[in-house]
């Protein structure tokens, strides 16, 4: 069985990460269990795509179930290791939330236009908690999980490294912090990989940074690449 390898970029030092980040704090309670492998890119100033590609390259000689995860996520599912294996068995790329369709000029997995109009509920999938710690402040129930999707939220993405290598799927490093997940899903679709959501309980501290200047720059690059 391949090991699970968490891949996370953080601005914290390794010591700060363990006590000041949501992911670091939540991982500490599992210290008595058999820990997964962990690639922590501390004091990081590179784009997420660059960091994640480094992990994909590392896995060429050391295959693993890669889990690309943000540092502001608390893992509150006691069975998250088992859930990750199940997700990787069901889909080539799995996430926590996503959309079963993709529409022209879509600015994010959940929205259908640049005015951030939500897509219809029938197309949305997954559940994510929001807040700091547990119990969380609220839960977004987008729709049933374990549905095949066209787009996935990048807060947590799960993929078997060997399937990524076989398909030649990587992150596009022109998308540093925005649209890296949208582009990754588009590439996966073009290469015939399956994508879908899987139920793993997490709490996300961030609500996203939609509409900022850097976000709009990413959106323009995304539209230039795909023309829709």
PDB file of C-alpha atoms in Angstrom:
ATOM      1  CA  UNK A   1       0.000   0.000   0.000  1.00  0.00           C
ATOM      2  CA  UNK A   2       1.330   3.429  -0.928  1.00  0.00           C
ATOM      3  CA  UNK A   3       1.959   5.841   1.928  1.00  0.00           C
ATOM      4  CA  UNK A   4      -0.114   8.969   2.361  1.00  0.00           C
ATOM      5  CA  UNK A   5       2.033  12.071   1.895  1.00  0.00           C
ATOM      6  CA  UNK A   6       0.666  15.425   3.029  1.00  0.00           C
ATOM      7  CA  UNK A   7       1.974  18.364   1.000  1.00  0.00           C
ATOM      8  CA  UNK A   8       1.625  21.801   2.572  1.00  0.00           C
ATOM      9  CA  UNK A   9       3.140  25.234   1.993  1.00  0.00           C
ATOM     10  CA  UNK A  10       3.205  27.658   4.905  1.00  0.00           C
ATOM     11  CA  UNK A  11       4.700  31.042   5.731  1.00  0.00           C
ATOM     12  CA  UNK A  12       5.401  29.759   9.258  1.00  0.00           C
ATOM     13  CA  UNK A  13       8.629  28.168  10.396  1.00  0.00           C
ATOM     14  CA  UNK A  14       8.343  24.466  11.218  1.00  0.00           C
ATOM     15  CA  UNK A  15       8.112  25.281  14.922  1.00  0.00           C
ATOM     16  CA  UNK A  16       5.452  27.957  14.399  1.00  0.00           C
ATOM     17  CA  UNK A  17       3.486  25.689  12.082  1.00  0.00           C
ATOM     18  CA  UNK A  18       3.015  23.097  14.821  1.00  0.00           C
ATOM     19  CA  UNK A  19       1.447  25.578  17.243  1.00  0.00           C
ATOM     20  CA  UNK A  20       0.079  28.471  15.179  1.00  0.00           C
ATOM     21  CA  UNK A  21      -1.474  26.852  12.092  1.00  0.00           C
ATOM     22  CA  UNK A  22      -4.799  25.036  12.034  1.00  0.00           C
ATOM     23  CA  UNK A  23      -3.296  22.045  10.247  1.00  0.00           C
ATOM     24  CA  UNK A  24      -0.317  21.824  12.582  1.00  0.00           C
ATOM     25  CA  UNK A  25      -2.490  21.952  15.696  1.00  0.00           C
ATOM     26  CA  UNK A  26      -4.953  19.376  14.380  1.00  0.00           C
ATOM     27  CA  UNK A  27      -2.171  16.983  13.357  1.00  0.00           C
ATOM     28  CA  UNK A  28      -0.676  17.121  16.853  1.00  0.00           C
ATOM     29  CA  UNK A  29      -3.603  15.211  18.363  1.00  0.00           C
ATOM     30  CA  UNK A  30      -2.804  12.241  16.117  1.00  0.00           C
ATOM     31  CA  UNK A  31       0.814  12.040  17.301  1.00  0.00           C
ATOM     32  CA  UNK A  32       0.259   8.650  18.958  1.00  0.00           C
ATOM     33  CA  UNK A  33      -1.042   7.120  15.723  1.00  0.00           C
ATOM     34  CA  UNK A  34       1.139   6.039  12.824  1.00  0.00           C
ATOM     35  CA  UNK A  35       1.741   9.395  11.123  1.00  0.00           C
ATOM     36  CA  UNK A  36       1.568   9.882   7.363  1.00  0.00           C
ATOM     37  CA  UNK A  37       4.542  11.245   5.490  1.00  0.00           C
ATOM     38  CA  UNK A  38       4.677  15.024   5.464  1.00  0.00           C
ATOM     39  CA  UNK A  39       6.308  17.423   3.000  1.00  0.00           C
ATOM     40  CA  UNK A  40       6.178  20.808   4.719  1.00  0.00           C
ATOM     41  CA  UNK A  41       7.468  23.757   2.724  1.00  0.00           C
ATOM     42  CA  UNK A  42       8.173  26.132   5.609  1.00  0.00           C
ATOM     43  CA  UNK A  43       8.715  29.891   5.303  1.00  0.00           C
ATOM     44  CA  UNK A  44       7.411  29.484   1.783  1.00  0.00           C
ATOM     45  CA  UNK A  45       7.356  32.342  -0.718  1.00  0.00           C
ATOM     46  CA  UNK A  46       6.782  30.301  -3.875  1.00  0.00           C
ATOM     47  CA  UNK A  47       3.442  29.796  -5.609  1.00  0.00           C
ATOM     48  CA  UNK A  48       1.416  26.745  -4.651  1.00  0.00           C
ATOM     49  CA  UNK A  49       1.776  25.297  -8.149  1.00  0.00           C
ATOM     50  CA  UNK A  50       5.575  25.376  -7.852  1.00  0.00           C
ATOM     51  CA  UNK A  51       5.486  23.695  -4.447  1.00  0.00           C
ATOM     52  CA  UNK A  52       2.980  21.062  -5.518  1.00  0.00           C
ATOM     53  CA  UNK A  53       4.954  20.256  -8.674  1.00  0.00           C
ATOM     54  CA  UNK A  54       8.021  19.743  -6.507  1.00  0.00           C
ATOM     55  CA  UNK A  55       6.067  17.138  -4.533  1.00  0.00           C
ATOM     56  CA  UNK A  56       4.907  15.456  -7.750  1.00  0.00           C
ATOM     57  CA  UNK A  57       8.511  15.292  -8.966  1.00  0.00           C
ATOM     58  CA  UNK A  58       9.644  13.899  -5.612  1.00  0.00           C
ATOM     59  CA  UNK A  59       7.053  11.127  -5.957  1.00  0.00           C
ATOM     60  CA  UNK A  60       8.532   9.817  -9.222  1.00  0.00           C
ATOM     61  CA  UNK A  61      11.019   7.754  -7.226  1.00  0.00           C
ATOM     62  CA  UNK A  62       8.828   7.491  -4.144  1.00  0.00           C
ATOM     63  CA  UNK A  63       5.152   6.943  -5.148  1.00  0.00           C
ATOM     64  CA  UNK A  64       2.482   8.022  -2.684  1.00  0.00           C
ATOM     65  CA  UNK A  65      -1.084   9.158  -2.243  1.00  0.00           C
ATOM     66  CA  UNK A  66      -0.460  12.898  -2.399  1.00  0.00           C
ATOM     67  CA  UNK A  67      -2.653  15.213  -0.339  1.00  0.00           C
ATOM     68  CA  UNK A  68      -2.250  18.859  -1.353  1.00  0.00           C
ATOM     69  CA  UNK A  69      -3.629  20.747   1.633  1.00  0.00           C
ATOM     70  CA  UNK A  70      -3.765  24.339   2.924  1.00  0.00           C
ATOM     71  CA  UNK A  71      -2.259  25.146   6.314  1.00  0.00           C
ATOM     72  CA  UNK A  72      -5.468  26.815   7.540  1.00  0.00           C
ATOM     73  CA  UNK A  73      -7.411  23.544   7.626  1.00  0.00           C
ATOM     74  CA  UNK A  74      -8.198  21.558  10.767  1.00  0.00           C
ATOM     75  CA  UNK A  75      -8.578  17.822  10.190  1.00  0.00           C
ATOM     76  CA  UNK A  76     -11.435  16.904  12.515  1.00  0.00           C
ATOM     77  CA  UNK A  77     -12.339  13.531  11.001  1.00  0.00           C
ATOM     78  CA  UNK A  78     -10.866  10.879  13.308  1.00  0.00           C
ATOM     79  CA  UNK A  79     -10.729   8.493  10.351  1.00  0.00           C
ATOM     80  CA  UNK A  80      -9.155  10.897   7.878  1.00  0.00           C
ATOM     81  CA  UNK A  81      -6.348   8.488   6.932  1.00  0.00           C
ATOM     82  CA  UNK A  82      -8.856   5.788   5.980  1.00  0.00           C
ATOM     83  CA  UNK A  83     -11.008   8.362   4.163  1.00  0.00           C
ATOM     84  CA  UNK A  84      -8.044   9.490   2.064  1.00  0.00           C
ATOM     85  CA  UNK A  85      -7.336   5.932   0.935  1.00  0.00           C
ATOM     86  CA  UNK A  86     -11.012   5.453   0.089  1.00  0.00           C
ATOM     87  CA  UNK A  87     -11.109   8.708  -1.881  1.00  0.00           C
ATOM     88  CA  UNK A  88      -8.001   7.768  -3.884  1.00  0.00           C
ATOM     89  CA  UNK A  89      -9.539   4.390  -4.690  1.00  0.00           C
ATOM     90  CA  UNK A  90     -12.763   5.968  -5.965  1.00  0.00           C
ATOM     91  CA  UNK A  91     -11.376   8.881  -8.026  1.00  0.00           C
ATOM     92  CA  UNK A  92      -8.101   9.730  -9.753  1.00  0.00           C
ATOM     93  CA  UNK A  93      -8.334  13.160  -8.104  1.00  0.00           C
ATOM     94  CA  UNK A  94     -10.569  13.753  -5.084  1.00  0.00           C
ATOM     95  CA  UNK A  95     -11.546  16.879  -3.183  1.00  0.00           C
ATOM     96  CA  UNK A  96     -13.944  17.988  -0.485  1.00  0.00           C
ATOM     97  CA  UNK A  97     -16.171  20.292  -2.534  1.00  0.00           C
ATOM     98  CA  UNK A  98     -16.805  20.724  -6.225  1.00  0.00           C
ATOM     99  CA  UNK A  99     -19.108  21.209  -9.164  1.00  0.00           C
ATOM    100  CA  UNK A 100     -20.456  18.488 -11.421  1.00  0.00           C
ATOM    101  CA  UNK A 101     -20.458  20.842 -14.399  1.00  0.00           C
ATOM    102  CA  UNK A 102     -18.354  23.616 -15.870  1.00  0.00           C
ATOM    103  CA  UNK A 103     -19.778  26.669 -17.655  1.00  0.00           C
ATOM    104  CA  UNK A 104     -18.053  29.254 -19.901  1.00  0.00           C
ATOM    105  CA  UNK A 105     -16.102  32.022 -18.118  1.00  0.00           C
ATOM    106  CA  UNK A 106     -16.621  30.377 -14.728  1.00  0.00           C
ATOM    107  CA  UNK A 107     -14.491  32.277 -12.135  1.00  0.00           C
ATOM    108  CA  UNK A 108     -14.500  29.562  -9.441  1.00  0.00           C
ATOM    109  CA  UNK A 109     -15.863  26.089  -8.939  1.00  0.00           C
ATOM    110  CA  UNK A 110     -19.008  27.328  -7.157  1.00  0.00           C
ATOM    111  CA  UNK A 111     -19.786  30.465  -9.203  1.00  0.00           C
ATOM    112  CA  UNK A 112     -21.108  30.841 -12.745  1.00  0.00           C
ATOM    113  CA  UNK A 113     -19.992  34.407 -13.540  1.00  0.00           C
ATOM    114  CA  UNK A 114     -17.619  37.192 -12.500  1.00  0.00           C
ATOM    115  CA  UNK A 115     -20.372  38.687 -10.325  1.00  0.00           C
ATOM    116  CA  UNK A 116     -19.967  35.610  -8.077  1.00  0.00           C
ATOM    117  CA  UNK A 117     -23.433  34.248  -8.679  1.00  0.00           C
ATOM    118  CA  UNK A 118     -23.722  30.813  -7.099  1.00  0.00           C
ATOM    119  CA  UNK A 119     -24.411  27.882  -9.357  1.00  0.00           C
ATOM    120  CA  UNK A 120     -27.606  25.908  -8.828  1.00  0.00           C
ATOM    121  CA  UNK A 121     -27.499  23.526  -5.876  1.00  0.00           C
ATOM    122  CA  UNK A 122     -28.179  20.519  -8.079  1.00  0.00           C
ATOM    123  CA  UNK A 123     -24.663  20.856  -9.519  1.00  0.00           C
ATOM    124  CA  UNK A 124     -22.739  21.405  -6.277  1.00  0.00           C
ATOM    125  CA  UNK A 125     -21.215  18.683  -4.134  1.00  0.00           C
ATOM    126  CA  UNK A 126     -19.495  18.303  -0.781  1.00  0.00           C
ATOM    127  CA  UNK A 127     -19.377  19.678   2.765  1.00  0.00           C
ATOM    128  CA  UNK A 128     -16.863  22.044   4.409  1.00  0.00           C
ATOM    129  CA  UNK A 129     -16.864  23.514   7.916  1.00  0.00           C
ATOM    130  CA  UNK A 130     -15.831  27.134   8.530  1.00  0.00           C
ATOM    131  CA  UNK A 131     -14.311  28.869  11.539  1.00  0.00           C
ATOM    132  CA  UNK A 132     -11.440  28.375  13.935  1.00  0.00           C
ATOM    133  CA  UNK A 133     -11.336  24.983  15.580  1.00  0.00           C
ATOM    134  CA  UNK A 134     -14.188  22.671  16.480  1.00  0.00           C
ATOM    135  CA  UNK A 135     -17.113  23.064  16.918  1.00  0.00           C
ATOM    136  CA  UNK A 136     -16.894  25.289  13.873  1.00  0.00           C
ATOM    137  CA  UNK A 137     -18.936  28.444  13.319  1.00  0.00           C
ATOM    138  CA  UNK A 138     -20.959  27.015  10.446  1.00  0.00           C
ATOM    139  CA  UNK A 139     -21.012  24.300   7.811  1.00  0.00           C
ATOM    140  CA  UNK A 140     -21.460  24.736   4.069  1.00  0.00           C
ATOM    141  CA  UNK A 141     -23.465  21.808   2.766  1.00  0.00           C
ATOM    142  CA  UNK A 142     -23.039  22.243  -0.974  1.00  0.00           C
ATOM    143  CA  UNK A 143     -24.622  18.939  -1.941  1.00  0.00           C
ATOM    144  CA  UNK A 144     -24.182  15.154  -1.757  1.00  0.00           C
ATOM    145  CA  UNK A 145     -20.592  13.904  -1.703  1.00  0.00           C
ATOM    146  CA  UNK A 146     -19.048  11.073  -3.723  1.00  0.00           C
ATOM    147  CA  UNK A 147     -20.199  12.679  -6.966  1.00  0.00           C
ATOM    148  CA  UNK A 148     -18.060  12.915 -10.079  1.00  0.00           C
ATOM    149  CA  UNK A 149     -17.096  16.543 -10.703  1.00  0.00           C
ATOM    150  CA  UNK A 150     -15.608  18.796 -13.357  1.00  0.00           C
ATOM    151  CA  UNK A 151     -14.104  21.268 -10.867  1.00  0.00           C
ATOM    152  CA  UNK A 152     -12.834  20.861  -7.301  1.00  0.00           C
ATOM    153  CA  UNK A 153     -11.961  23.326  -4.543  1.00  0.00           C
ATOM    154  CA  UNK A 154      -8.199  23.382  -4.001  1.00  0.00           C
ATOM    155  CA  UNK A 155      -8.310  23.566  -0.195  1.00  0.00           C
ATOM    156  CA  UNK A 156      -7.558  19.819  -0.215  1.00  0.00           C
ATOM    157  CA  UNK A 157      -6.832  17.657  -3.251  1.00  0.00           C
ATOM    158  CA  UNK A 158      -6.002  13.947  -3.148  1.00  0.00           C
ATOM    159  CA  UNK A 159      -4.267  12.075  -5.973  1.00  0.00           C
ATOM    160  CA  UNK A 160      -2.231   8.920  -6.546  1.00  0.00           C
ATOM    161  CA  UNK A 161       1.156  10.153  -7.776  1.00  0.00           C
ATOM    162  CA  UNK A 162       1.495   7.293 -10.259  1.00  0.00           C
ATOM    163  CA  UNK A 163      -1.763   8.242 -11.963  1.00  0.00           C
ATOM    164  CA  UNK A 164      -0.621  11.856 -12.275  1.00  0.00           C
ATOM    165  CA  UNK A 165       2.687  10.770 -13.787  1.00  0.00           C
ATOM    166  CA  UNK A 166       1.034   8.327 -16.191  1.00  0.00           C
ATOM    167  CA  UNK A 167      -1.335  11.045 -17.444  1.00  0.00           C
ATOM    168  CA  UNK A 168       1.296  13.783 -17.468  1.00  0.00           C
ATOM    169  CA  UNK A 169      -0.814  16.044 -15.241  1.00  0.00           C
ATOM    170  CA  UNK A 170       0.938  18.817 -13.304  1.00  0.00           C
ATOM    171  CA  UNK A 171       0.125  22.251 -11.936  1.00  0.00           C
ATOM    172  CA  UNK A 172       0.647  25.253 -14.215  1.00  0.00           C
ATOM    173  CA  UNK A 173       3.126  27.486 -12.401  1.00  0.00           C
ATOM    174  CA  UNK A 174       1.768  30.698 -13.902  1.00  0.00           C
ATOM    175  CA  UNK A 175      -1.121  30.272 -11.413  1.00  0.00           C
ATOM    176  CA  UNK A 176       0.575  30.950  -8.086  1.00  0.00           C
ATOM    177  CA  UNK A 177      -2.231  31.252  -5.529  1.00  0.00           C
ATOM    178  CA  UNK A 178      -5.420  31.655  -7.555  1.00  0.00           C
ATOM    179  CA  UNK A 179      -6.832  29.394 -10.266  1.00  0.00           C
ATOM    180  CA  UNK A 180      -4.183  26.720  -9.748  1.00  0.00           C
ATOM    181  CA  UNK A 181      -6.996  24.339  -8.770  1.00  0.00           C
ATOM    182  CA  UNK A 182      -9.293  25.316 -11.648  1.00  0.00           C
ATOM    183  CA  UNK A 183      -6.469  24.827 -14.137  1.00  0.00           C
ATOM    184  CA  UNK A 184      -5.427  21.517 -12.540  1.00  0.00           C
ATOM    185  CA  UNK A 185      -8.969  20.193 -12.959  1.00  0.00           C
ATOM    186  CA  UNK A 186      -9.122  21.369 -16.570  1.00  0.00           C
ATOM    187  CA  UNK A 187      -5.862  19.551 -17.313  1.00  0.00           C
ATOM    188  CA  UNK A 188      -7.091  16.412 -15.562  1.00  0.00           C
ATOM    189  CA  UNK A 189     -10.301  16.456 -17.591  1.00  0.00           C
ATOM    190  CA  UNK A 190      -8.354  16.802 -20.850  1.00  0.00           C
ATOM    191  CA  UNK A 191      -6.201  13.808 -19.873  1.00  0.00           C
ATOM    192  CA  UNK A 192      -9.222  11.672 -18.990  1.00  0.00           C
ATOM    193  CA  UNK A 193      -8.731  11.479 -15.217  1.00  0.00           C
ATOM    194  CA  UNK A 194     -11.772  11.074 -12.991  1.00  0.00           C
ATOM    195  CA  UNK A 195     -12.493  13.703 -10.343  1.00  0.00           C
ATOM    196  CA  UNK A 196     -14.979  13.798  -7.512  1.00  0.00           C
ATOM    197  CA  UNK A 197     -15.771  14.734  -3.934  1.00  0.00           C
ATOM    198  CA  UNK A 198     -15.368  12.552  -0.875  1.00  0.00           C
ATOM    199  CA  UNK A 199     -16.669  13.119   2.685  1.00  0.00           C
ATOM    200  CA  UNK A 200     -13.782  14.055   4.982  1.00  0.00           C
ATOM    201  CA  UNK A 201     -14.610  16.373   7.880  1.00  0.00           C
ATOM    202  CA  UNK A 202     -12.474  19.522   8.018  1.00  0.00           C
ATOM    203  CA  UNK A 203     -12.783  23.090   9.268  1.00  0.00           C
ATOM    204  CA  UNK A 204     -11.421  25.807   6.971  1.00  0.00           C
ATOM    205  CA  UNK A 205     -10.344  29.111   8.513  1.00  0.00           C
ATOM    206  CA  UNK A 206     -10.317  31.096   5.257  1.00  0.00           C
ATOM    207  CA  UNK A 207     -13.263  32.085   3.102  1.00  0.00           C
ATOM    208  CA  UNK A 208     -11.164  32.826   0.027  1.00  0.00           C
ATOM    209  CA  UNK A 209      -9.934  36.049  -1.583  1.00  0.00           C
ATOM    210  CA  UNK A 210     -12.275  36.473  -4.524  1.00  0.00           C
ATOM    211  CA  UNK A 211     -12.192  39.779  -6.362  1.00  0.00           C
ATOM    212  CA  UNK A 212      -8.800  41.021  -5.153  1.00  0.00           C
ATOM    213  CA  UNK A 213      -6.331  42.475  -7.691  1.00  0.00           C
ATOM    214  CA  UNK A 214      -4.189  39.312  -7.633  1.00  0.00           C
ATOM    215  CA  UNK A 215      -7.312  37.181  -8.043  1.00  0.00           C
ATOM    216  CA  UNK A 216      -8.417  39.235 -11.077  1.00  0.00           C
ATOM    217  CA  UNK A 217      -4.955  38.916 -12.585  1.00  0.00           C
ATOM    218  CA  UNK A 218      -5.226  35.144 -12.202  1.00  0.00           C
ATOM    219  CA  UNK A 219      -8.674  35.157 -13.773  1.00  0.00           C
ATOM    220  CA  UNK A 220      -7.336  37.036 -16.807  1.00  0.00           C
ATOM    221  CA  UNK A 221      -4.524  34.509 -17.220  1.00  0.00           C
ATOM    222  CA  UNK A 222      -6.989  31.649 -16.888  1.00  0.00           C
ATOM    223  CA  UNK A 223      -9.258  33.117 -19.581  1.00  0.00           C
ATOM    224  CA  UNK A 224      -6.278  33.749 -21.853  1.00  0.00           C
ATOM    225  CA  UNK A 225      -5.275  30.104 -21.541  1.00  0.00           C
ATOM    226  CA  UNK A 226      -8.691  28.509 -22.055  1.00  0.00           C
ATOM    227  CA  UNK A 227     -10.662  31.278 -23.802  1.00  0.00           C
ATOM    228  CA  UNK A 228     -13.656  30.465 -21.582  1.00  0.00           C
TER     229      UNK A 228
END
